[in-house]
Short mmCIF file of C-alpha atoms and ligand atoms in Angstrom, two decimals:
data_model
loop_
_atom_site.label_atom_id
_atom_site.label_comp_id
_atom_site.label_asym_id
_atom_site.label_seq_id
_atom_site.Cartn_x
_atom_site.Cartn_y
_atom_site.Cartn_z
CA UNK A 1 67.20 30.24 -80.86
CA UNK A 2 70.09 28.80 -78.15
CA UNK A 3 67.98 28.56 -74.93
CA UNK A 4 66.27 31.80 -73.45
CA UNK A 5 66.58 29.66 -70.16
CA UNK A 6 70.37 29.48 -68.83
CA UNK A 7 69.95 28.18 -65.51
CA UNK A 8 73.77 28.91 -64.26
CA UNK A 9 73.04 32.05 -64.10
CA UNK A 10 71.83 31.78 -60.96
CA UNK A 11 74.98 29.99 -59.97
CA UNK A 12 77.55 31.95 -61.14
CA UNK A 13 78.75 33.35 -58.75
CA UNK A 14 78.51 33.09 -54.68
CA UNK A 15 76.72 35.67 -54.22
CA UNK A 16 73.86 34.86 -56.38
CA UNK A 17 74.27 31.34 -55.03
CA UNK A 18 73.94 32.74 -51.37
CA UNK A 19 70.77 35.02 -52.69
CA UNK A 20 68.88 32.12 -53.78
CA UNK A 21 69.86 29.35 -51.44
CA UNK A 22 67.17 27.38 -50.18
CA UNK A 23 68.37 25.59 -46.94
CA UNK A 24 70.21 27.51 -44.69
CA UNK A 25 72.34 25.54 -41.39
CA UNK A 26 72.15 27.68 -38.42
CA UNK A 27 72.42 26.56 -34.28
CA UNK A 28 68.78 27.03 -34.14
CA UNK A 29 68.74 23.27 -35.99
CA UNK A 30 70.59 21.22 -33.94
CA UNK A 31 69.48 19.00 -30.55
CA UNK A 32 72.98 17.86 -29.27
CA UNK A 33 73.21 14.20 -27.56
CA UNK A 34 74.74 13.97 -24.48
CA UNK A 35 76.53 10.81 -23.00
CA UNK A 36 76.81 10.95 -19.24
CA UNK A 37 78.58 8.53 -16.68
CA UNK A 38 79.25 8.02 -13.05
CA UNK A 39 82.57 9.06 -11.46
CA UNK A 40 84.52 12.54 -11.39
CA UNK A 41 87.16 14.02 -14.10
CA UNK A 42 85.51 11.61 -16.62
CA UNK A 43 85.89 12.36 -20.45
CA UNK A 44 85.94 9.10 -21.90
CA UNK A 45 85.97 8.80 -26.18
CA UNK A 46 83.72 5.96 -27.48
CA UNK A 47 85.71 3.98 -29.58
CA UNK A 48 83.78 3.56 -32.27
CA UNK A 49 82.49 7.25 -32.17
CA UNK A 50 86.12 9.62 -32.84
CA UNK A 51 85.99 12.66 -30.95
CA UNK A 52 82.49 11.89 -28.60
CA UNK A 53 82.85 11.66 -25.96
CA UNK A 54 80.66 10.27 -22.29
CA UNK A 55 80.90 12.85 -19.46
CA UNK A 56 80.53 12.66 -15.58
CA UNK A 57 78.56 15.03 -13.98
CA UNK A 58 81.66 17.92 -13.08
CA UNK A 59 82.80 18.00 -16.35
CA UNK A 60 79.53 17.77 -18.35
CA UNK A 61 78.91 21.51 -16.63
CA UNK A 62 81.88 22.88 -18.84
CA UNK A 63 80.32 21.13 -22.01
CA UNK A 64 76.87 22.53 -21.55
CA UNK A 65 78.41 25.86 -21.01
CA UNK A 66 80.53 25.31 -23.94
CA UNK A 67 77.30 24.25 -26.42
CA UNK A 68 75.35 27.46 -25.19
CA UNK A 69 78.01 29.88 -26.17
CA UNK A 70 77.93 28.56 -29.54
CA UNK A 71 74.16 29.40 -29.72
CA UNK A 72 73.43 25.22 -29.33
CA UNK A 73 70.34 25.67 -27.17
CA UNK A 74 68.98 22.29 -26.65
CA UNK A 75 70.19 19.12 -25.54
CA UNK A 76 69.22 14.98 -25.90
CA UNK A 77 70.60 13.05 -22.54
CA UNK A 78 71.57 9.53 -22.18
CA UNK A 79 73.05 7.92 -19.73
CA UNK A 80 75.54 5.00 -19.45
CA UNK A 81 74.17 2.96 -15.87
CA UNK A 82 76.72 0.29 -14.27
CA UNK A 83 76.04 -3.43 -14.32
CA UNK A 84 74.81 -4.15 -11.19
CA UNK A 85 72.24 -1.06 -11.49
CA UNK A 86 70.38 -3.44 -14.18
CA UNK A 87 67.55 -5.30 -14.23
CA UNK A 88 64.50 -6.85 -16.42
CA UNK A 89 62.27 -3.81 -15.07
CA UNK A 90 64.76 -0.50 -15.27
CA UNK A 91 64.07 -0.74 -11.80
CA UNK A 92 67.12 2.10 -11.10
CA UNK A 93 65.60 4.36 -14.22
CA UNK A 94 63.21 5.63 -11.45
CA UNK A 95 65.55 6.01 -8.30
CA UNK A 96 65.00 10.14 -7.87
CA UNK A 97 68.56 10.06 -7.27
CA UNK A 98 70.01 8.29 -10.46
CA UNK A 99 72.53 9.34 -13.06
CA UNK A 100 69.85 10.82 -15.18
CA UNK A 101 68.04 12.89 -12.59
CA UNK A 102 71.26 14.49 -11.43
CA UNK A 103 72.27 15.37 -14.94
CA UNK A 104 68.87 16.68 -15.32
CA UNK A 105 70.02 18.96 -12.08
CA UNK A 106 72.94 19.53 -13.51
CA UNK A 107 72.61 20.98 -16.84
CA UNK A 108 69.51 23.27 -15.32
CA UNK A 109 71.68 24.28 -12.65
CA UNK A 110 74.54 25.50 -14.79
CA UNK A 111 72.10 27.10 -17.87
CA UNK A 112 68.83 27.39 -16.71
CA UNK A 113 67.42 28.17 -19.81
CA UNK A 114 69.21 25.53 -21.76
CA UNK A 115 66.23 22.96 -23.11
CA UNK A 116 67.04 19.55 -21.86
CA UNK A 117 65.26 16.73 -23.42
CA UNK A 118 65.73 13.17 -21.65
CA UNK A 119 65.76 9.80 -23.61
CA UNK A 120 62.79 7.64 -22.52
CA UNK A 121 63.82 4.12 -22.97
CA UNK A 122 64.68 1.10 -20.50
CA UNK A 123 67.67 -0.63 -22.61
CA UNK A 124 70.17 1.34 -20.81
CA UNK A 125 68.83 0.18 -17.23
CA UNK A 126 67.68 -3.64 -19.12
CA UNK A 127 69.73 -6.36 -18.00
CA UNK A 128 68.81 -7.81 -21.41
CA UNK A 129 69.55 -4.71 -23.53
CA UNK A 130 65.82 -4.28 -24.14
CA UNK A 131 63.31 -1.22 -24.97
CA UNK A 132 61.12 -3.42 -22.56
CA UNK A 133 60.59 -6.08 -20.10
CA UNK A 134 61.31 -9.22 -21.26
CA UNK A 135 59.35 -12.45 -20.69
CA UNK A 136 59.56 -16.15 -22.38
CA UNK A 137 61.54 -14.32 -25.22
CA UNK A 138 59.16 -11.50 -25.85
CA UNK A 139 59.13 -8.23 -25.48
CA UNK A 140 55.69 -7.17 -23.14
CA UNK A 141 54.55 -4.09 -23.85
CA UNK A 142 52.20 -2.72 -21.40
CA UNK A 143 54.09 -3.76 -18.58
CA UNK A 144 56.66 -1.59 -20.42
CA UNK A 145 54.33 1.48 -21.14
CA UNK A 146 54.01 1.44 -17.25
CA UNK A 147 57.43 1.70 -16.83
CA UNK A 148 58.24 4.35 -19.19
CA UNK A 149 55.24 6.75 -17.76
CA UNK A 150 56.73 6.39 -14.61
CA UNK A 151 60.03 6.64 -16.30
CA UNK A 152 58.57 10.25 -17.63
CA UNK A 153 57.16 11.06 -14.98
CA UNK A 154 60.76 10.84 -12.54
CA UNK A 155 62.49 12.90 -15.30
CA UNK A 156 59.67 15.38 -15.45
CA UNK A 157 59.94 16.19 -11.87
CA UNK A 158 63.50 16.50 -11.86
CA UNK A 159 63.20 19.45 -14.25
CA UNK A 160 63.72 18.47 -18.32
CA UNK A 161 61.80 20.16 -20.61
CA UNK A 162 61.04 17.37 -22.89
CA UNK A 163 61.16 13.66 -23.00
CA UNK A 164 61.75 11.87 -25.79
CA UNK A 165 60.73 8.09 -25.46
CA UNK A 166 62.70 5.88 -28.37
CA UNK A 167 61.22 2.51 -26.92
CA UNK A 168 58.59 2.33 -29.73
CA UNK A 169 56.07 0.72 -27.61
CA UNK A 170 52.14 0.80 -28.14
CA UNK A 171 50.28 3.85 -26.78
CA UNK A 172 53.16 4.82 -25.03
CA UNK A 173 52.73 8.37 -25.59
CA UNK A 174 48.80 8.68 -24.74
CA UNK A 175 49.80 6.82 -21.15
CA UNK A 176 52.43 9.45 -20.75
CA UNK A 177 50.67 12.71 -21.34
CA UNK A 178 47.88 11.48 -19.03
CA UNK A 179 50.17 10.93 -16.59
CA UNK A 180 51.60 14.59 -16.86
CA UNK A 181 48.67 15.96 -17.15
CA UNK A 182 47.44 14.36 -13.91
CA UNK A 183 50.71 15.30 -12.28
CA UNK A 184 50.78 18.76 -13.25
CA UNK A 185 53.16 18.89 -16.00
CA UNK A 186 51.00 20.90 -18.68
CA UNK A 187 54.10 21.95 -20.34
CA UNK A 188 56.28 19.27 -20.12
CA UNK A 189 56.71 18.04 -23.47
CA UNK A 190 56.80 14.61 -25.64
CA UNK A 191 58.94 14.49 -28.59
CA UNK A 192 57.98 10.93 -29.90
CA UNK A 193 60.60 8.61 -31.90
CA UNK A 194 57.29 7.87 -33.79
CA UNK A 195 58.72 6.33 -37.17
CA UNK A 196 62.37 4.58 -35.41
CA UNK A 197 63.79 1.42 -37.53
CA UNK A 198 65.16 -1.35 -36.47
CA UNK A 199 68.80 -0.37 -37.69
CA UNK A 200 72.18 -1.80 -37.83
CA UNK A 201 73.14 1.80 -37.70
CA UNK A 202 72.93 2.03 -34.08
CA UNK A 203 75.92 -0.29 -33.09
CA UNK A 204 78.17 2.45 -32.02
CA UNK A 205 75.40 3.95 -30.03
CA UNK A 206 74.86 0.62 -27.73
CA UNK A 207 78.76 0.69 -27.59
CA UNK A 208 78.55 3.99 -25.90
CA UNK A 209 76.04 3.09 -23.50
CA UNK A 210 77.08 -0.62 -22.97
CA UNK A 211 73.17 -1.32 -24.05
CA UNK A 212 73.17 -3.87 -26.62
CA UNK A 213 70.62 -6.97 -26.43
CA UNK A 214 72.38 -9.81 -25.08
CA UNK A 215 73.21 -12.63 -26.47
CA UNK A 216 71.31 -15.08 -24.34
CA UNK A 217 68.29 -17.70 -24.36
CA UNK A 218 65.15 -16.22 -24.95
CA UNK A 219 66.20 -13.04 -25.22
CA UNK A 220 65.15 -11.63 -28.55
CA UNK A 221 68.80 -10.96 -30.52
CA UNK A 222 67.18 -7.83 -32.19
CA UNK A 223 64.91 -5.19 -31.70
CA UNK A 224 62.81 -6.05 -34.75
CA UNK A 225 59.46 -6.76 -32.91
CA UNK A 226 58.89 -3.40 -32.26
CA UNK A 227 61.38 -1.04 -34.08
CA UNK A 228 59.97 -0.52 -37.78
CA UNK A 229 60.92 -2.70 -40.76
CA UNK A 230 63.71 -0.47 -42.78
CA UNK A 231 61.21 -1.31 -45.95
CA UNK A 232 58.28 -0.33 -44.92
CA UNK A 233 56.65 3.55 -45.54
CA UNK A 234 53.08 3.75 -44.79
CA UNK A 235 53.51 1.98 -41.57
CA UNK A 236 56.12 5.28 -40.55
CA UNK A 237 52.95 7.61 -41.34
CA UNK A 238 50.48 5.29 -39.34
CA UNK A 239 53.14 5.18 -36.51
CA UNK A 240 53.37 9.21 -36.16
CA UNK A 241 50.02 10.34 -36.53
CA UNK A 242 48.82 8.20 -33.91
CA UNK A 243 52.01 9.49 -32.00
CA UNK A 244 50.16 12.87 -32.46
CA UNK A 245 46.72 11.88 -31.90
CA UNK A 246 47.98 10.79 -28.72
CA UNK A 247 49.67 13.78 -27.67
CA UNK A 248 52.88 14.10 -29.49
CA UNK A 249 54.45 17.64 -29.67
CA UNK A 250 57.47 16.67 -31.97
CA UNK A 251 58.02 13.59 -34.05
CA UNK A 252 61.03 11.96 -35.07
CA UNK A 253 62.67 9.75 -38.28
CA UNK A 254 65.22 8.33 -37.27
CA UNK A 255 68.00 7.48 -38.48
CA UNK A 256 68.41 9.95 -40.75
CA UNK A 257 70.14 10.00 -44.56
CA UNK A 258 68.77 6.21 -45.14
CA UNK A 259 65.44 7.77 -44.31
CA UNK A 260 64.82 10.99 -45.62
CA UNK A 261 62.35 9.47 -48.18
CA UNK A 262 60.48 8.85 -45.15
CA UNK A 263 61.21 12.65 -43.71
CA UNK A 264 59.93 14.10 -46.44
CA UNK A 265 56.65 12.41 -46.58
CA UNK A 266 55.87 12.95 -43.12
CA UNK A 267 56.50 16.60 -43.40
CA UNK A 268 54.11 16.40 -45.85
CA UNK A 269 51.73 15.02 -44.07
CA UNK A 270 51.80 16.13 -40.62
CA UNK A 271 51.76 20.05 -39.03
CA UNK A 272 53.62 19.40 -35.87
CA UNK A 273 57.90 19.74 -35.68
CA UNK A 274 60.04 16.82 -37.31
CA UNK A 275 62.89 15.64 -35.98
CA UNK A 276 65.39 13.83 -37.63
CA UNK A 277 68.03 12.09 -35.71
CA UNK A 278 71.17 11.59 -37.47
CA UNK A 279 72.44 8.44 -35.55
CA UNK A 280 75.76 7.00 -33.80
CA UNK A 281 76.28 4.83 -36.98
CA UNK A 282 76.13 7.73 -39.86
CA UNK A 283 78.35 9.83 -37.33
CA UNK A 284 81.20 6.53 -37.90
CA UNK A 285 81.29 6.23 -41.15
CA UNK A 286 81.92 9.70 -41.86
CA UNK A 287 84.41 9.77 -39.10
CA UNK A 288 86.05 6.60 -40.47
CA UNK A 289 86.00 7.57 -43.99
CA UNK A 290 87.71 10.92 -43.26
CA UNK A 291 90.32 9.35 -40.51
CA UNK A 292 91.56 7.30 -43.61
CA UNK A 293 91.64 10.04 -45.88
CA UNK A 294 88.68 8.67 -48.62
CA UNK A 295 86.28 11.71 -48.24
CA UNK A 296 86.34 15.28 -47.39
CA UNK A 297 84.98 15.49 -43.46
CA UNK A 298 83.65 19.36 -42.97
CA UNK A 299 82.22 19.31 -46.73
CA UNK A 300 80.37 15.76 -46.41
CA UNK A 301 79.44 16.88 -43.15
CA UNK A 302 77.91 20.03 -44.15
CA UNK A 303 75.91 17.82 -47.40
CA UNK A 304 74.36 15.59 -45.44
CA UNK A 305 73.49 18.00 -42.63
CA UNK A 306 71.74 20.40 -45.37
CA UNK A 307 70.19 17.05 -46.88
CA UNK A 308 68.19 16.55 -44.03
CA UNK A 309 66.93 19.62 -43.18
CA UNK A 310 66.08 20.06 -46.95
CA UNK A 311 64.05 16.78 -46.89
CA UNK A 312 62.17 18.32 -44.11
CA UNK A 313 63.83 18.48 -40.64
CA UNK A 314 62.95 21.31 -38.06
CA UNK A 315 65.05 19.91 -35.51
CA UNK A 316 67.90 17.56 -36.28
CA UNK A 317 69.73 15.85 -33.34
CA UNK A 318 73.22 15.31 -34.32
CA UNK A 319 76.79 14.09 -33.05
CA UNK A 320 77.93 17.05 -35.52
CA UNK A 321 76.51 19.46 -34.29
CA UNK A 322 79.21 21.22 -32.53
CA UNK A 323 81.59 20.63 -35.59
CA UNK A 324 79.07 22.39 -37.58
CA UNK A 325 78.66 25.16 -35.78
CA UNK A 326 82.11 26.04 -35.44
CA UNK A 327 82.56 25.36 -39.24
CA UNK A 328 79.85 27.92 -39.43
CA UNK A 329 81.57 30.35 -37.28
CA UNK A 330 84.61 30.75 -39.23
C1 PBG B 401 67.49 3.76 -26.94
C2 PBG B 401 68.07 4.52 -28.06
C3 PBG B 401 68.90 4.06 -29.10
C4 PBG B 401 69.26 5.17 -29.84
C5 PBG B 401 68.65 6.27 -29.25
N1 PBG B 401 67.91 5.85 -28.17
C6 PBG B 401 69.41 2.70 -29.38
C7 PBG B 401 68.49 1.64 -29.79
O1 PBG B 401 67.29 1.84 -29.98
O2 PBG B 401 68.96 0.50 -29.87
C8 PBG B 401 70.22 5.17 -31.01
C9 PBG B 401 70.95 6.45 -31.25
C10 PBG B 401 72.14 6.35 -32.12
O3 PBG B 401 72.48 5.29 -32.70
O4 PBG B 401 72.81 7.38 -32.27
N2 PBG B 401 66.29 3.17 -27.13
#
């Protein structure tokens, strides 16, 4: 007999297809990067990122205001510090007063109950481009952690929710719970970058934020001493449940559709959220690709976005995510 089993059947049509879909893209997914700068009337595009853009302060209000009436709740800041604010020790990544404690201000000030997560890293604030202080060309790393719980600590008081530390740095995360606990900031959370690669797909990124290592004597030229090895698994397992044992509330893969090998597995393994963060590089190509007319941009888009949350994202931070959710809307 001709097979009992016909498994279009379940495809024929779209509503069948739409009965028995598995991954379904809503706002609920998405944590939405923001790139912030000094000045007034700024909305500057980074070059190498079509259509993102960095915001000052006035005119980030009307973009926050924008993302929550399209349901996009939560947002991932960053933010682009002058020259002459850097140092070897993020010495300005403290001042009460700086970029990323007003936008904190800002963005609670104008949605209240929007969830703002803050990036945790010094290469922004690093003369060098470093995740850490730099000494005789290496990167130190508890002279870092120091930094970064204080770091934590200066965003936590200027009112995020979260704070997301991408340094990759030893016991980073244990140092900064303490320190919130201490402090009094029981429910300030830690979403970890707990299995981050040393990527090339970050270049547009550092463009964005002016952060790349320089190119100078003993200064390390890459990040590879303490972001992971692209080929290695286990060590992205080790790296997150010790992120947990240490007080993680979220992990994070990042980047993303190289990766979701490693997203799955880690779902697998752990019970806390996973992030995935689809990064500055994967956001290019796409744009690229499309701009010359190669690939199909909403319908890629849309693949790769239900990709990773099929290989195990809860929480994907994305540079699409407003292009998906108006997609979605119409
Ligand atoms: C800072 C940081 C980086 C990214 C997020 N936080 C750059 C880096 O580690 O060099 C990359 C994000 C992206 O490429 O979209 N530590």
């Amino acid at each position: 007999m001709y097979p009992l089993k016909r498994n279009r059947r379940l495809r024929s049509n779209e509503a069948i297809r739409s009965l028995v879909r598995e991954t379904i893209i809503t706002p609920n997914d998405f944590l939405v990067p923001l790139f912030i700068v000094e000045g007034k009337g700024v909305k500057e595009e980074i070059a190498s990122m079509p259509n993102y853009f960095r915001y000052s302060l006035d005119l980030l209000e009307n973009e926050v205001k924008e993302l929550w009436n399209l349901g996009l709740k939560s947002v991932l800041l960053f933010v682009k510090v002058p020259d002459n604010l850097k140092d070897n020790k993020g010495t300005e990544a403290l001042n009460p007063n700086g970029l990323m404690q007003r936008a904190i201000k800002t963005v609670k000030n104008i949605c209240p109950d929007m969830l703002v997560m803050t990036d945790v890293a010094m290469d922004p604030y690093s003369s060098y481009g470093h995740d850490g202080v730099v000494k005789n060309g290496l990167i130190l790393n508890d002279e870092t952690v120091d930094i970064l719980t204080d770091m934590s600590l200066s965003h936590a008081e200027a009112g995020a929710n979260f704070v997301a530390p991408s340094d990759m740095m030893d016991g980073r995360i244990l140092s900064i719970r303490e320190a919130f606990e201490a402090n009094g900031f029981y429910n300030t959370g830690i979403m970890s970058y707990s299995a981050k690669y040393a990527s090339a797909f970050y270049g547009p990124f550092r463009d964005a934020l002016d952060s790349a290592p320089v190119d100078m004597e003993n200064v390390p030229k890459d990040k590879q001493s303490y972001q992971m090895d692209p080929a290695n698994r286990f060590e992205a397992i080790r790296e997150t449940e010790m992120d947990i044992d240490e007080g993680a509330d979220m992990v994070m893969v990042k980047p993303g559709l190289c990766y979701l090998d490693i997203v799955r597995e880690i779902k697998n393994t752990v019970d806390v959220p996973v992030a995935v963060y689809q990064v500055s590089g994967e956001y290019a190509m796409l744009k690229a690709a499309a701009e010359k007319g190669w690939l199909n941009h909403d319908a890629v888009m849309m693949e790769q976005i239900t990709a990773i949350k099929r290989a195990g994202a809860d929480v994907i931070a994305s540079y699409f995510a407003k292009d998906v959710v108006k997609l979605l809307n119409k």
